[in-house]
Amino acid sequence: MKLKKITAGLLACAMVVSLSACGSSNGGSETTAASGAGAEAVAAESATVEQQMEARGIEKANSETGNTQTTDETLVVQLNSMPDNLWHPGAAANGANEEQVINAALLDRLVDLDENTNEVVPMLASSWEWVSDTELKFHLRDDVTMTDGTPLVADDVVYTANVWKENCASNDTGAYIDSATAEDEHTVVIKYNVVAPEILKMMTWANFGIVSEDEVNALGGLEAASKNPVMGSGKYRFKEWKSGEYVLLERNDNYWDKDYKGYFKEIKLTAVSDSGAKASSVQSGDAQVAFDMPVSQAATFGQNPEVRTYVYSNGEIEHLFFNMSEGHATSDIRVRQAIAKALNYDAIAQVASAGFSGKAYSYAAPEAPYYNANYTEEDMARDIEGAKALLAEAGYADGLEISTVTLPDLADLYTVIQGNLAEVGITLKIENVDMGAFVPAMLQDKSYDIVAVGDAITFRTPQLPQFVREGVVFGGPAVVLPEHEEILTKLMQAKTDDEAKELLAQYDAKNKEDVMCTNLYGAYRSSLTGKDIKGFAIRERGYADITTLYK
């Protein structure tokens, strides 16, 4: 989902700014809505996660609120990397995950999401209603002041929506916008080009921040604004960007919501790619937050009294996709079936998630309100002899060599998979690359045979079919199984969760039949804060909300 991120799971966002827009609405929630076969196992897993967190001294995100004061202090937050731009619509490109962390502080959206209740709440829009299956009418607040001192009006929303549509048509920010029309100064109608009842939840994502045309023009146009975003109406304002070193934000003391208090006067965002170095900086007090670290870090620092350690779901299920294009052994369903039978899903989940997650019983995450555990223990049982028989039938009785490409984050996962496959006569060649090489390998070259990718569909966004759409499938160039896309399109359009649950069951059944991919485990991430820092919160797709932190 977005391509500057550092994990394969977040690449599930390649279609959206996240790619930035990758897709999870319930980042900090630990709730489960499972039923049917496997539900007991999922419920037990949820309880186990909470028990492990407590036993390991792990904190829960989105559990502290109530800051009532402001100070002149500076908060230092360490990200994994610095984005190329700070406002992706101005750059006409996919944005980085780190960019979305910054955007959410600078630019308010029409609506926001309460991560604890999973409910859409007012932000710049005080209310809204559907006027047709594809049109949402938003009624704007009349007390919002933009950075340039002018009031927020409907024309600002129309302008921003047109920028999304024109500059972000290749990702989820603009792909689903048909038009925006101002009915009066405080009423705007946005028309979408798809039927997607839950698109309102997607509008809470950081990449849907509202700006005004006057602000952008004053900054020198779209491209200039992407690097100097002194605009919007957010809780913080952009102050300085020293390339390669830091981005500095300053509290907006004229913020429209007088109930909000930003404890820190300034927020300084730096980039440190090495997780150990990030953790050391928080321990020493040089930084107060180390955001987005491998979950294995939690086991290391959970009992450390010098830091607070957080583990949270980003709403993704890690899947193993198969390259089904011509010339790959994995184009043969018997080979795909053999690989699926060879995997030890319990061991994979244990190692890859540091014991925080179990194997996945559906393509969707348990956080999804339409979730049902459609895979059984029998479906996911390891069958070495069955795998060998399928390989022999496919002509590989004497062995088979396949390849994958990965980022360092998933090295442990592939080590387990490699060992599993070796037991049935498959040799897996693992190519570890950096992000610069990983993106083209994933999306253009596609020379691999298998690849692990996380997909976050905790709610039914319009991008649901993104991994089974022609030219987008991670499992091979232009390989499409139409039945999969058809079911997911209906899932996106479903008007109720019960209807969606039935469609998810159909989709899981098709995956069992076609083995386009196999479900692995629920993905978790970790972050550290200083021992005196409170208010750590997670937004969509596991992004940190840097505006809620306080002492």
GROMACS .gro file of N, CA and C in nm, residues 1-29 62 80 88 94-104 109 112-113 115 118 171-174 176 201-209 291-293 312-317 365 367 454-459 461 463 466-467 523-527 536-545:
model
  294
    1MET      N    1   0.076  -0.109   0.000
    1MET     CA    2   0.000   0.000   0.000
    1MET      C    3   0.082   0.119   0.000
    2LYS      N    4   0.191   0.174  -0.007
    2LYS     CA    5   0.246   0.302  -0.035
    2LYS      C    6   0.389   0.301  -0.062
    3LEU      N    7   0.458   0.356  -0.135
    3LEU     CA    8   0.583   0.296  -0.162
    3LEU      C    9   0.705   0.352  -0.103
    4LYS      N   10   0.694   0.428  -0.004
    4LYS     CA   11   0.817   0.469   0.053
    4LYS      C   12   0.837   0.397   0.183
    5LYS      N   13   0.746   0.310   0.220
    5LYS     CA   14   0.755   0.246   0.349
    5LYS      C   15   0.861   0.143   0.353
    6ILE      N   16   0.890   0.095   0.470
    6ILE     CA   17   1.002   0.005   0.476
    6ILE      C   18   0.961  -0.139   0.494
    7THR      N   19   0.832  -0.168   0.491
    7THR     CA   20   0.797  -0.307   0.507
    7THR      C   21   0.715  -0.355   0.390
    8ALA      N   22   0.727  -0.482   0.361
    8ALA     CA   23   0.648  -0.539   0.253
    8ALA      C   24   0.502  -0.529   0.287
    9GLY      N   25   0.470  -0.539   0.415
    9GLY     CA   26   0.331  -0.528   0.454
    9GLY      C   27   0.272  -0.398   0.412
   10LEU      N   28   0.345  -0.289   0.430
   10LEU     CA   29   0.291  -0.159   0.395
   10LEU      C   30   0.290  -0.136   0.247
   11LEU      N   31   0.357  -0.219   0.174
   11LEU     CA   32   0.351  -0.205   0.030
   11LEU      C   33   0.214  -0.238  -0.018
   12ALA      N   34   0.138  -0.291   0.069
   12ALA     CA   35   0.004  -0.317   0.030
   12ALA      C   36  -0.056  -0.188  -0.008
   13CYS      N   37   0.011  -0.082   0.015
   13CYS     CA   38  -0.039   0.047  -0.020
   13CYS      C   39   0.011   0.101  -0.147
   14ALA      N   40   0.065   0.031  -0.227
   14ALA     CA   41   0.121   0.087  -0.346
   14ALA      C   42   0.023   0.159  -0.427
   15MET      N   43  -0.103   0.137  -0.409
   15MET     CA   44  -0.200   0.204  -0.492
   15MET      C   45  -0.237   0.337  -0.436
   16VAL      N   46  -0.201   0.364  -0.317
   16VAL     CA   47  -0.246   0.488  -0.265
   16VAL      C   48  -0.139   0.565  -0.209
   17VAL      N   49  -0.164   0.669  -0.166
   17VAL     CA   50  -0.056   0.744  -0.126
   17VAL      C   51   0.017   0.663  -0.034
   18SER      N   52  -0.024   0.587   0.003
   18SER     CA   53   0.049   0.514   0.077
   18SER      C   54   0.100   0.420  -0.002
   19LEU      N   55   0.112   0.372  -0.033
   19LEU     CA   56   0.143   0.364  -0.063
   19LEU      C   57   0.105   0.455   0.016
   20SER      N   58   0.093   0.535   0.061
   20SER     CA   59   0.043   0.596   0.163
   20SER      C   60  -0.085   0.550   0.177
   21ALA      N   61  -0.147   0.518   0.092
   21ALA     CA   62  -0.273   0.480   0.119
   21ALA      C   63  -0.283   0.340   0.110
   22CYS      N   64  -0.268   0.274   0.210
   22CYS     CA   65  -0.272   0.135   0.203
   22CYS      C   66  -0.388   0.079   0.269
   23GLY      N   67  -0.437   0.095   0.360
   23GLY     CA   68  -0.559   0.062   0.403
   23GLY      C   69  -0.591   0.007   0.533
   24SER      N   70  -0.584   0.066   0.644
   24SER     CA   71  -0.636   0.009   0.766
   24SER      C   72  -0.704   0.116   0.842
   25SER      N   73  -0.822   0.088   0.887
   25SER     CA   74  -0.894   0.193   0.956
   25SER      C   75  -0.886   0.177   1.105
   26ASN      N   76  -0.835   0.066   1.150
   26ASN     CA   77  -0.849   0.038   1.293
   26ASN      C   78  -0.716   0.009   1.355
   27GLY      N   79  -0.618   0.095   1.325
   27GLY     CA   80  -0.481   0.067   1.361
   27GLY      C   81  -0.457   0.030   1.504
   28GLY      N   82  -0.518   0.098   1.600
   28GLY     CA   83  -0.485   0.072   1.738
   28GLY      C   84  -0.578  -0.026   1.807
   29SER      N   85  -0.679  -0.072   1.738
   29SER     CA   86  -0.778  -0.156   1.804
   29SER      C   87  -0.730  -0.297   1.823
   62ASN      N   88  -0.352   0.424   2.197
   62ASN     CA   89  -0.485   0.485   2.199
   62ASN      C   90  -0.556   0.466   2.333
   80ASN      N   91   1.157   0.626   1.010
   80ASN     CA   92   1.251   0.536   0.944
   80ASN      C   93   1.327   0.604   0.831
   88HIS      N   94   0.193   1.503  -0.093
   88HIS     CA   95   0.209   1.428  -0.217
   88HIS      C   96   0.122   1.476  -0.333
   94ASN      N   97   0.311   0.904  -0.559
   94ASN     CA   98   0.275   0.836  -0.436
   94ASN      C   99   0.353   0.897  -0.321
   95GLY      N  100   0.293   0.901  -0.204
   95GLY     CA  101   0.361   0.956  -0.089
   95GLY      C  102   0.421   0.848  -0.003
   96ALA      N  103   0.506   0.888   0.087
   96ALA     CA  104   0.568   0.794   0.180
   96ALA      C  105   0.484   0.780   0.305
   97ASN      N  106   0.500   0.666   0.372
   97ASN     CA  107   0.428   0.648   0.498
   97ASN      C  108   0.465   0.758   0.595
   98GLU      N  109   0.593   0.794   0.599
   98GLU     CA  110   0.638   0.900   0.689
   98GLU      C  111   0.572   1.033   0.655
   99GLU      N  112   0.547   1.054   0.527
   99GLU     CA  113   0.479   1.177   0.485
   99GLU      C  114   0.340   1.186   0.546
  100GLN      N  115   0.273   1.071   0.558
  100GLN     CA  116   0.138   1.072   0.612
  100GLN      C  117   0.135   1.106   0.761
  101VAL      N  118   0.240   1.067   0.832
  101VAL     CA  119   0.250   1.103   0.973
  101VAL      C  120   0.255   1.255   0.986
  102ILE      N  121   0.330   1.319   0.898
  102ILE     CA  122   0.343   1.464   0.899
  102ILE      C  123   0.215   1.531   0.851
  103ASN      N  124   0.158   1.481   0.742
  103ASN     CA  125   0.035   1.538   0.686
  103ASN      C  126  -0.078   1.545   0.788
  104ALA      N  127  -0.092   1.440   0.867
  104ALA     CA  128  -0.203   1.435   0.962
  104ALA      C  129  -0.194   1.546   1.066
  109ARG      N  130  -0.880   1.695   0.787
  109ARG     CA  131  -0.967   1.635   0.687
  109ARG      C  132  -1.112   1.678   0.711
  112ASP      N  133  -1.284   1.261   1.063
  112ASP     CA  134  -1.178   1.189   1.132
  112ASP      C  135  -1.234   1.057   1.183
  113LEU      N  136  -1.147   0.971   1.236
  113LEU     CA  137  -1.190   0.842   1.287
  113LEU      C  138  -1.151   0.829   1.433
  115GLU      N  139  -1.037   0.599   1.681
  115GLU     CA  140  -0.973   0.468   1.670
  115GLU      C  141  -1.022   0.371   1.777
  118ASN      N  142  -1.402   0.306   1.636
  118ASN     CA  143  -1.405   0.279   1.492
  118ASN      C  144  -1.519   0.354   1.423
  171ASN      N  145  -0.344   0.667  -0.755
  171ASN     CA  146  -0.352   0.608  -0.621
  171ASN      C  147  -0.486   0.641  -0.558
  172ASP      N  148  -0.508   0.590  -0.438
  172ASP     CA  149  -0.642   0.601  -0.381
  172ASP      C  150  -0.682   0.742  -0.342
  173THR      N  151  -0.590   0.837  -0.342
  173THR     CA  152  -0.628   0.974  -0.309
  173THR      C  153  -0.720   1.032  -0.415
  174GLY      N  154  -0.690   1.006  -0.542
  174GLY     CA  155  -0.769   1.067  -0.648
  174GLY      C  156  -0.841   0.970  -0.739
  176TYR      N  157  -1.080   0.767  -0.707
  176TYR     CA  158  -1.223   0.741  -0.693
  176TYR      C  159  -1.305   0.869  -0.689
  201LYS      N  160  -1.497   0.635   0.550
  201LYS     CA  161  -1.387   0.602   0.640
  201LYS      C  162  -1.253   0.628   0.574
  202MET      N  163  -1.243   0.603   0.446
  202MET     CA  164  -1.118   0.629   0.376
  202MET      C  165  -1.087   0.779   0.375
  203MET      N  166  -1.191   0.863   0.374
  203MET     CA  167  -1.172   1.008   0.373
  203MET      C  168  -1.113   1.059   0.503
  204THR      N  169  -1.103   0.974   0.605
  204THR     CA  170  -1.040   1.015   0.731
  204THR      C  171  -0.888   1.001   0.724
  205TRP      N  172  -0.837   0.939   0.619
  205TRP     CA  173  -0.692   0.918   0.608
  205TRP      C  174  -0.617   1.049   0.590
  206ALA      N  175  -0.492   1.049   0.630
  206ALA     CA  176  -0.411   1.172   0.629
  206ALA      C  177  -0.396   1.232   0.490
  207ASN      N  178  -0.400   1.150   0.386
  207ASN     CA  179  -0.380   1.203   0.251
  207ASN      C  180  -0.500   1.282   0.199
  208PHE      N  181  -0.607   1.294   0.278
  208PHE     CA  182  -0.723   1.371   0.236
  208PHE      C  183  -0.733   1.505   0.309
  209GLY      N  184  -0.618   1.564   0.342
  209GLY     CA  185  -0.616   1.694   0.407
  209GLY      C  186  -0.659   1.805   0.312
  291PHE      N  187   0.939   0.565   1.611
  291PHE     CA  188   0.817   0.516   1.548
  291PHE      C  189   0.844   0.405   1.447
  292ASP      N  190   0.758   0.304   1.451
  292ASP     CA  191   0.751   0.198   1.351
  292ASP      C  192   0.877   0.113   1.347
  293MET      N  193   0.886   0.023   1.443
  293MET     CA  194   0.998  -0.069   1.451
  293MET      C  195   0.946  -0.212   1.440
  312TYR      N  196   0.113  -0.294   1.829
  312TYR     CA  197  -0.020  -0.268   1.774
  312TYR      C  198  -0.034  -0.332   1.637
  313SER      N  199  -0.155  -0.367   1.604
  313SER     CA  200  -0.186  -0.418   1.471
  313SER      C  201  -0.196  -0.302   1.373
  314ASN      N  202  -0.147  -0.321   1.252
  314ASN     CA  203  -0.172  -0.220   1.149
  314ASN      C  204  -0.285  -0.263   1.056
  315GLY      N  205  -0.359  -0.366   1.099
  315GLY     CA  206  -0.476  -0.410   1.023
  315GLY      C  207  -0.445  -0.500   0.906
  316GLU      N  208  -0.320  -0.536   0.889
  316GLU     CA  209  -0.282  -0.615   0.772
  316GLU      C  210  -0.275  -0.764   0.804
  317ILE      N  211  -0.307  -0.843   0.704
  317ILE     CA  212  -0.276  -0.985   0.703
  317ILE      C  213  -0.164  -1.004   0.603
  365ALA      N  214  -0.851  -0.917   0.805
  365ALA     CA  215  -0.806  -0.918   0.944
  365ALA      C  216  -0.924  -0.929   1.039
  367GLU      N  217  -0.997  -0.756   1.281
  367GLU     CA  218  -1.051  -0.625   1.316
  367GLU      C  219  -1.169  -0.585   1.228
  454GLY      N  220   0.156  -0.764   0.266
  454GLY     CA  221   0.046  -0.742   0.359
  454GLY      C  222  -0.065  -0.663   0.294
  455ASP      N  223  -0.188  -0.705   0.318
  455ASP     CA  224  -0.304  -0.634   0.267
  455ASP      C  225  -0.392  -0.594   0.384
  456ALA      N  226  -0.424  -0.467   0.394
  456ALA     CA  227  -0.505  -0.417   0.505
  456ALA      C  228  -0.644  -0.383   0.456
  457ILE      N  229  -0.741  -0.465   0.489
  457ILE     CA  230  -0.879  -0.436   0.449
  457ILE      C  231  -0.969  -0.452   0.571
  458THR      N  232  -0.939  -0.374   0.674
  458THR     CA  233  -1.021  -0.378   0.793
  458THR      C  234  -1.156  -0.309   0.771
  459PHE      N  235  -1.165  -0.230   0.664
  459PHE     CA  236  -1.297  -0.186   0.621
  459PHE      C  237  -1.297  -0.188   0.468
  461THR      N  238  -1.276  -0.048   0.158
  461THR     CA  239  -1.237   0.067   0.077
  461THR      C  240  -1.252   0.034  -0.072
  463GLN      N  241  -1.036   0.036  -0.283
  463GLN     CA  242  -0.915  -0.027  -0.337
  463GLN      C  243  -0.912  -0.177  -0.310
  466GLN      N  244  -0.738  -0.424  -0.534
  466GLN     CA  245  -0.611  -0.376  -0.589
  466GLN      C  246  -0.509  -0.485  -0.617
  467PHE      N  247  -0.508  -0.594  -0.544
  467PHE     CA  248  -0.406  -0.695  -0.567
  467PHE      C  249  -0.448  -0.800  -0.669
  523ALA      N  250  -0.025  -0.895   1.096
  523ALA     CA  251   0.097  -0.816   1.112
  523ALA      C  252   0.086  -0.720   1.231
  524TYR      N  253   0.194  -0.711   1.306
  524TYR     CA  254   0.203  -0.618   1.418
  524TYR      C  255   0.329  -0.534   1.403
  525ARG      N  256   0.324  -0.413   1.458
  525ARG     CA  257   0.441  -0.325   1.459
  525ARG      C  258   0.465  -0.279   1.603
  526SER      N  259   0.577  -0.209   1.623
  526SER     CA  260   0.614  -0.165   1.756
  526SER      C  261   0.672  -0.025   1.751
  527SER      N  262   0.652   0.051   1.856
  527SER     CA  263   0.714   0.183   1.872
  527SER      C  264   0.757   0.200   2.017
  536PHE      N  265   0.041   0.811   2.349
  536PHE     CA  266   0.079   0.750   2.221
  536PHE      C  267  -0.044   0.693   2.153
  537ALA      N  268  -0.067   0.734   2.029
  537ALA     CA  269  -0.186   0.693   1.955
  537ALA      C  270  -0.150   0.654   1.813
  538ILE      N  271  -0.229   0.563   1.758
  538ILE     CA  272  -0.211   0.514   1.623
  538ILE      C  273  -0.331   0.552   1.538
  539ARG      N  274  -0.303   0.601   1.417
  539ARG     CA  275  -0.407   0.634   1.321
  539ARG      C  276  -0.424   0.518   1.222
  540GLU      N  277  -0.481   0.548   1.107
  540GLU     CA  278  -0.500   0.446   1.004
  540GLU      C  279  -0.368   0.382   0.962
  541ARG      N  280  -0.374   0.256   0.927
  541ARG     CA  281  -0.261   0.181   0.873
  541ARG      C  282  -0.140   0.180   0.965
  542GLY      N  283  -0.164   0.200   1.093
  542GLY     CA  284  -0.054   0.193   1.188
  542GLY      C  285   0.033   0.317   1.194
  543TYR      N  286  -0.013   0.431   1.142
  543TYR     CA  287   0.063   0.556   1.149
  543TYR      C  288   0.048   0.619   1.288
  544ALA      N  289   0.153   0.679   1.337
  544ALA     CA  290   0.147   0.746   1.467
  544ALA      C  291   0.077   0.881   1.455
  545ASP      N  292   0.000   0.916   1.557
  545ASP     CA  293  -0.058   1.050   1.567
  545ASP      C  294   0.033   1.130   1.658
   0.00000   0.00000   0.00000
